[in-house]
Short mmCIF file of C-alpha atoms in Angstrom, two decimals:
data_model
loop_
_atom_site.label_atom_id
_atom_site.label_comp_id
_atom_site.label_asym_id
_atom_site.label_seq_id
_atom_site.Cartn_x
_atom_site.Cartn_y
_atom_site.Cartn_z
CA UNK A 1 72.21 44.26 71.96
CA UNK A 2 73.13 44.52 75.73
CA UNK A 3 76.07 46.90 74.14
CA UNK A 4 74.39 49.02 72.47
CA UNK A 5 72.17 49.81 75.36
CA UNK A 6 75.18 50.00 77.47
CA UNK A 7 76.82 52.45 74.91
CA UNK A 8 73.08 54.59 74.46
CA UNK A 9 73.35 54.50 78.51
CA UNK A 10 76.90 55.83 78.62
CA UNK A 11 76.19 58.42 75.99
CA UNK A 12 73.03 60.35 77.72
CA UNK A 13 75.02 60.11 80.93
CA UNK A 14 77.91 62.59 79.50
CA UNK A 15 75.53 64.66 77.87
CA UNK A 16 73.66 65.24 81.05
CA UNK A 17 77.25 65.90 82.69
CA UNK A 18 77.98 68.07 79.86
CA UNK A 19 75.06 70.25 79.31
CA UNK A 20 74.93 71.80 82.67
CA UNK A 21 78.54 72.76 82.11
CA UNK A 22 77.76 74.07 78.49
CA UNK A 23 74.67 76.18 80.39
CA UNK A 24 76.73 77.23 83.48
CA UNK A 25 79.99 78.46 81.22
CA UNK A 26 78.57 82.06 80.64
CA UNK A 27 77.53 82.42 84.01
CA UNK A 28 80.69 81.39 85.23
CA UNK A 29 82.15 83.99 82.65
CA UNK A 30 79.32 86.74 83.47
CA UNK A 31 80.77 86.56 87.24
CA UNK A 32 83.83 86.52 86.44
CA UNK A 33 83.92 89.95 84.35
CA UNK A 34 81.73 91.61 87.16
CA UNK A 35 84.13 90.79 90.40
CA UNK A 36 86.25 92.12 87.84
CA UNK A 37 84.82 95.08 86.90
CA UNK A 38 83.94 95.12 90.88
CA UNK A 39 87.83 95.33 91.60
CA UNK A 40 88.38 97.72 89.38
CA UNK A 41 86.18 99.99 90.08
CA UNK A 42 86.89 99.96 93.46
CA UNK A 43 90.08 100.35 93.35
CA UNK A 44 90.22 103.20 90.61
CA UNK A 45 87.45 104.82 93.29
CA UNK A 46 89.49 104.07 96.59
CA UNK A 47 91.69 107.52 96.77
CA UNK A 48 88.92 109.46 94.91
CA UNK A 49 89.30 112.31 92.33
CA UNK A 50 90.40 115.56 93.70
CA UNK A 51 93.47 118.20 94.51
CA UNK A 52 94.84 115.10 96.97
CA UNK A 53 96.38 112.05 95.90
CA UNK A 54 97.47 108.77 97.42
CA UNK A 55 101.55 108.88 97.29
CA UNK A 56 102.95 105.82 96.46
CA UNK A 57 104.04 103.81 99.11
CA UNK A 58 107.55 103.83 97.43
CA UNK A 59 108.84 100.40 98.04
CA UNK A 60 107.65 97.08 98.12
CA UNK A 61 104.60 95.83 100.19
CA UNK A 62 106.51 93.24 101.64
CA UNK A 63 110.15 95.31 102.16
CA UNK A 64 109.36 95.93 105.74
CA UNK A 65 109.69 92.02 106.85
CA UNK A 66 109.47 90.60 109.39
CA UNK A 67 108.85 93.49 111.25
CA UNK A 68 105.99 95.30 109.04
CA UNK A 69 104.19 92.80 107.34
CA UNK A 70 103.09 92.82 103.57
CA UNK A 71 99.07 92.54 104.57
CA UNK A 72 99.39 95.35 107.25
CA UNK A 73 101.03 97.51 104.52
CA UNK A 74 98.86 96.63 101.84
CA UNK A 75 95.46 97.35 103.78
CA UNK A 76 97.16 100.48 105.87
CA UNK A 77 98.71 101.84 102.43
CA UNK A 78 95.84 101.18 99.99
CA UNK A 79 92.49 101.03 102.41
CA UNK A 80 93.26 103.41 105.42
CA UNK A 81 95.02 106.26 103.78
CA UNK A 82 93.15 106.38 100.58
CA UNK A 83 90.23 106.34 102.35
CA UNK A 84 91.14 109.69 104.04
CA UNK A 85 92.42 111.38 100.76
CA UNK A 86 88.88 110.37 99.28
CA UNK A 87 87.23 111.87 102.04
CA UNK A 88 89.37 114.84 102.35
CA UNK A 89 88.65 115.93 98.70
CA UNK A 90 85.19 115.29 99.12
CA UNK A 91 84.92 117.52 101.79
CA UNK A 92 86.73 120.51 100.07
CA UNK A 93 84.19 119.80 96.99
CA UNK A 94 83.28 123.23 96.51
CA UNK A 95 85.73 125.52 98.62
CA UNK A 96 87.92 126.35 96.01
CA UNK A 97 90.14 128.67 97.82
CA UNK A 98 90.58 125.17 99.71
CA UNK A 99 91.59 123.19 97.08
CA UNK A 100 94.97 125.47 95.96
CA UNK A 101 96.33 124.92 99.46
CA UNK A 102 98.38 122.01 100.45
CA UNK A 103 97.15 119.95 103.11
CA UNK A 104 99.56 120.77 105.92
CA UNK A 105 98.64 124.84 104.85
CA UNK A 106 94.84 123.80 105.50
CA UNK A 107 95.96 121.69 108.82
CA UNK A 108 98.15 124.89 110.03
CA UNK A 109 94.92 127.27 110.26
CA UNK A 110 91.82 124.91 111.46
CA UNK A 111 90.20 128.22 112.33
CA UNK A 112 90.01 129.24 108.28
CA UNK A 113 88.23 126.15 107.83
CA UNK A 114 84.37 126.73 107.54
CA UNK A 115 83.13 125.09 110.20
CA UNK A 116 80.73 122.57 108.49
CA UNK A 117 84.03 120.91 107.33
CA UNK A 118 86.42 121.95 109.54
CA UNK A 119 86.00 118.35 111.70
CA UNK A 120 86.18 116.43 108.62
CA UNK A 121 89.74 118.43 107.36
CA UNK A 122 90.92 118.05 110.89
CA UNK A 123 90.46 114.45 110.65
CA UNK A 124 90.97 113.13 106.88
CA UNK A 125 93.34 116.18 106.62
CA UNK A 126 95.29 114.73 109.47
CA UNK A 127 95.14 110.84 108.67
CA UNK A 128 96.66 112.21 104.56
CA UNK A 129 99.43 114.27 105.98
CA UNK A 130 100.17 112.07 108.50
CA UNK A 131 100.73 108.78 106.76
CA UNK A 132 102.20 110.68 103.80
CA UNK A 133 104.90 111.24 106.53
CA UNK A 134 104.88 108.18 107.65
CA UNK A 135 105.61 106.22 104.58
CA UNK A 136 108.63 108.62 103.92
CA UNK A 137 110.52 107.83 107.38
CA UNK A 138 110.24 104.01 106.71
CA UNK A 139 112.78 101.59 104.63
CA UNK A 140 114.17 98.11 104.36
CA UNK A 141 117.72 97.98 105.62
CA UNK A 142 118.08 102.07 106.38
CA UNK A 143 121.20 103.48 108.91
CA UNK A 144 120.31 101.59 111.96
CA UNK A 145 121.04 104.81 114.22
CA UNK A 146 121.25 109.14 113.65
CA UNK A 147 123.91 110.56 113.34
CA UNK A 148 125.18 114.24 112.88
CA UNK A 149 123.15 116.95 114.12
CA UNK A 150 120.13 114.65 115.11
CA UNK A 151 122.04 112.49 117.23
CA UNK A 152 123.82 115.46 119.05
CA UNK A 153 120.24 117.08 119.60
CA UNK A 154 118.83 113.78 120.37
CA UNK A 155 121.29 113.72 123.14
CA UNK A 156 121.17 116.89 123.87
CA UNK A 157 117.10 116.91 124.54
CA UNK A 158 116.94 112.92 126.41
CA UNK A 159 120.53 112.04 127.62
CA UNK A 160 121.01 109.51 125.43
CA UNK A 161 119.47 107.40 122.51
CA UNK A 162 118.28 104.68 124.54
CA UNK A 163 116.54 106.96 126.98
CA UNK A 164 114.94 108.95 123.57
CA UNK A 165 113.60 105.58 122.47
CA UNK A 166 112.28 104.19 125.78
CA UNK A 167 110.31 107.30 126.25
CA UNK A 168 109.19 107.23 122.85
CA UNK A 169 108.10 103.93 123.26
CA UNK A 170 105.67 104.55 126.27
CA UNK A 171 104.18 107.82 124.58
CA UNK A 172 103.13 105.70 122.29
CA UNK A 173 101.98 102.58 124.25
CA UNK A 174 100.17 104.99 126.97
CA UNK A 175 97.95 106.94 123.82
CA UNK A 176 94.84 105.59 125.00
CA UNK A 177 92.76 104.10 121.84
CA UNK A 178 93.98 105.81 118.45
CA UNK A 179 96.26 108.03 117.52
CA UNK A 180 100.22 108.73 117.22
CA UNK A 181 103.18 109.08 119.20
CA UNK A 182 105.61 111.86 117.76
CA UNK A 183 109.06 113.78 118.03
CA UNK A 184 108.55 117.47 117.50
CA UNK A 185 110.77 120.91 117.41
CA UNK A 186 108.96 123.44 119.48
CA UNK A 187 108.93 127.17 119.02
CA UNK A 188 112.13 127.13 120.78
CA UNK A 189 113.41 124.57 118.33
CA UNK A 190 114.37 122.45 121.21
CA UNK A 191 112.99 118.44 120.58
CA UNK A 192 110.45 116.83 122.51
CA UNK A 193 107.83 114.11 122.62
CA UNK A 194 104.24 114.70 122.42
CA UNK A 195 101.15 112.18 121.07
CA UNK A 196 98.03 113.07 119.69
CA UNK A 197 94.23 111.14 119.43
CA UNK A 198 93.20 110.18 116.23
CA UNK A 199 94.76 111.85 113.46
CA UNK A 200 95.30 114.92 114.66
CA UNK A 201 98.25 116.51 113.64
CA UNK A 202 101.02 118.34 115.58
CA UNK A 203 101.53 121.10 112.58
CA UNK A 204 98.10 122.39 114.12
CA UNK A 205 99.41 123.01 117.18
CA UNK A 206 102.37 124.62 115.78
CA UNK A 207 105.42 122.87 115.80
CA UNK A 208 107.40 120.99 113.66
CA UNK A 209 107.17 117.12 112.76
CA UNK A 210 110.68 115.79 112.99
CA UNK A 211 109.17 111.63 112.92
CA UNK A 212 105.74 110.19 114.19
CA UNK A 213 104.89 107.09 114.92
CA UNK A 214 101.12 105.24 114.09
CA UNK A 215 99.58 103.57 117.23
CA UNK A 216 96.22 102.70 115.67
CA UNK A 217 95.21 99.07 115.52
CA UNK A 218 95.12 98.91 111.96
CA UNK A 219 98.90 99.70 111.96
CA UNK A 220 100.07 96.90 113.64
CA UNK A 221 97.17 94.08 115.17
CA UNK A 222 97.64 91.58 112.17
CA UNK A 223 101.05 90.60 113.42
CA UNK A 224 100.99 92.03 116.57
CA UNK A 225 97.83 91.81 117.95
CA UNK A 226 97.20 93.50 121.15
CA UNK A 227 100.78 93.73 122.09
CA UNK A 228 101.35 97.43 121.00
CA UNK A 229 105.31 97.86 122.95
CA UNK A 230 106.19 94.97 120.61
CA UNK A 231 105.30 97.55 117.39
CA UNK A 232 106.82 100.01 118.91
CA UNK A 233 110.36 98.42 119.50
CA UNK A 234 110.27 96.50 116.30
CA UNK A 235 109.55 99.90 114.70
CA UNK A 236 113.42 101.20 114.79
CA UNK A 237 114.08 98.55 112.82
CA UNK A 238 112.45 100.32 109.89
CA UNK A 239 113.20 103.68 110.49
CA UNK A 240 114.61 105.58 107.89
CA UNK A 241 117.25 108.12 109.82
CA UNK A 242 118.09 109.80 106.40
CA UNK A 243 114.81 110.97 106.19
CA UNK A 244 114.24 111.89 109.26
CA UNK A 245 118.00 113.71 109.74
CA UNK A 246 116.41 115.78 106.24
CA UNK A 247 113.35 117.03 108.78
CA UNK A 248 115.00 117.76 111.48
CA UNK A 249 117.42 119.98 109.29
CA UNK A 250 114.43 122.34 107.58
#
């Protein structure tokens, strides 16, 4: 008799422990397709629909180790600069004669732009062009150096390669706040170093972006922190020269 209670006792105590479970499975499963759908949705809305599109980043998240790490370039890449292509296309909704141009055509005449836009062009224009760049003159295990007609004009315009890179390097760690830390051909096609706040580009200004540099927090605090002149000397290490050699030559 005392078993049978003892079994009776044992049996009601895993039903309790399984009904709950039974109960709780579709909610479980209803969560589970919603952070899904959630994800998805967010990420198919991240860049936005539009004349602009997010470029793919064109190699791995994680090829840039140790000195670019995965997370920076994953948040930078898919967060940051799809967040200004979004906002760029929504703010040529509309202007049609807008949306045929290329961005570095609408960022090469501000003055076109209507003015009820023109801020937010100047801005989301400048942060898509500029990391579209960006991306471009980075890779895992590129020429550690320039050579050719870079180098000789590199040593032509700052003595020599060390001197181009230590006054590269403070541009870039003087830009007060936000912004980016660039080498540009001038009207006189001669190269020099200028920075700009925010994301405003140097094609607006005129001149010709040969390689830039990103000195916004988001670029580099997760490894970094607040120690900027460490970014900017690991940097080199991740320079493509090929790519950069190709835009100093156009």
């Amino acid at each position: 008799m005392s078993n049978n209670r003892t079994s009776r006792r044992s049996f009601i105590s895993r039903c309790a422990a399984i009904v709950p479970a039974v109960w709780a499975a579709p909610a479980l499963m209803a969560m589970a397709a919603d952070n899904a759908t959630t994800s998805t949705a967010a990420a198919g809305a991240t860049a936005g629909t539009g004349p602009f599109k997010l470029p793919p980043l064109g190699y791995a998240y994680d090829a840039l180790e140790p000195h670019v790490d995965a997370k920076t370039m994953t948040i930078h890449h898919d967060k940051h600069h799809a967040g200004y292509v979004a906002k760029l296309n929504k703010a040529v909704e509309g202007h049609s004669d807008l949306t045929k141009k290329s961005v570095d055509e609408l960022l090469k005449d501000l003055a076109a732009i209507p003015e009820s836009i023109r801020t937010d062009v100047r801005n989301n224009g400048g942060g898509h062009s500029n990391h579209s760049m960006f991306w471009q003159i980075m890779k895992p295990g590129g020429p550690k150096a320039p050579s050719g007609d870079l180098a000789d004009a590199i040593n032509s315009s700052f003595e020599s390669m060390e001197k181009f890179q230590q006054q590269f390097e403070d541009a870039g760690a003087k830009r007060f706040g936000s912004g980016w830390v660039w080498l540009v051909k001038g009207d006189d096609d001669k190269l020099k170093i200028v920075s700009t706040a925010n994301q405003d580009s140097p094609i607006s200004d005129g001149m010709k972006i040969v390689m830039g540099n990103d000195v916004w927090e988001h670029a580099y605090y997760l490894k970094y922190q607040n120690k900027r002149g460490d970014y900017l000397k690991a940097w080199w290490n991740v320079l493509n020269w090929d790519e950069v050699a190709a835009r100093f030559a156009k």
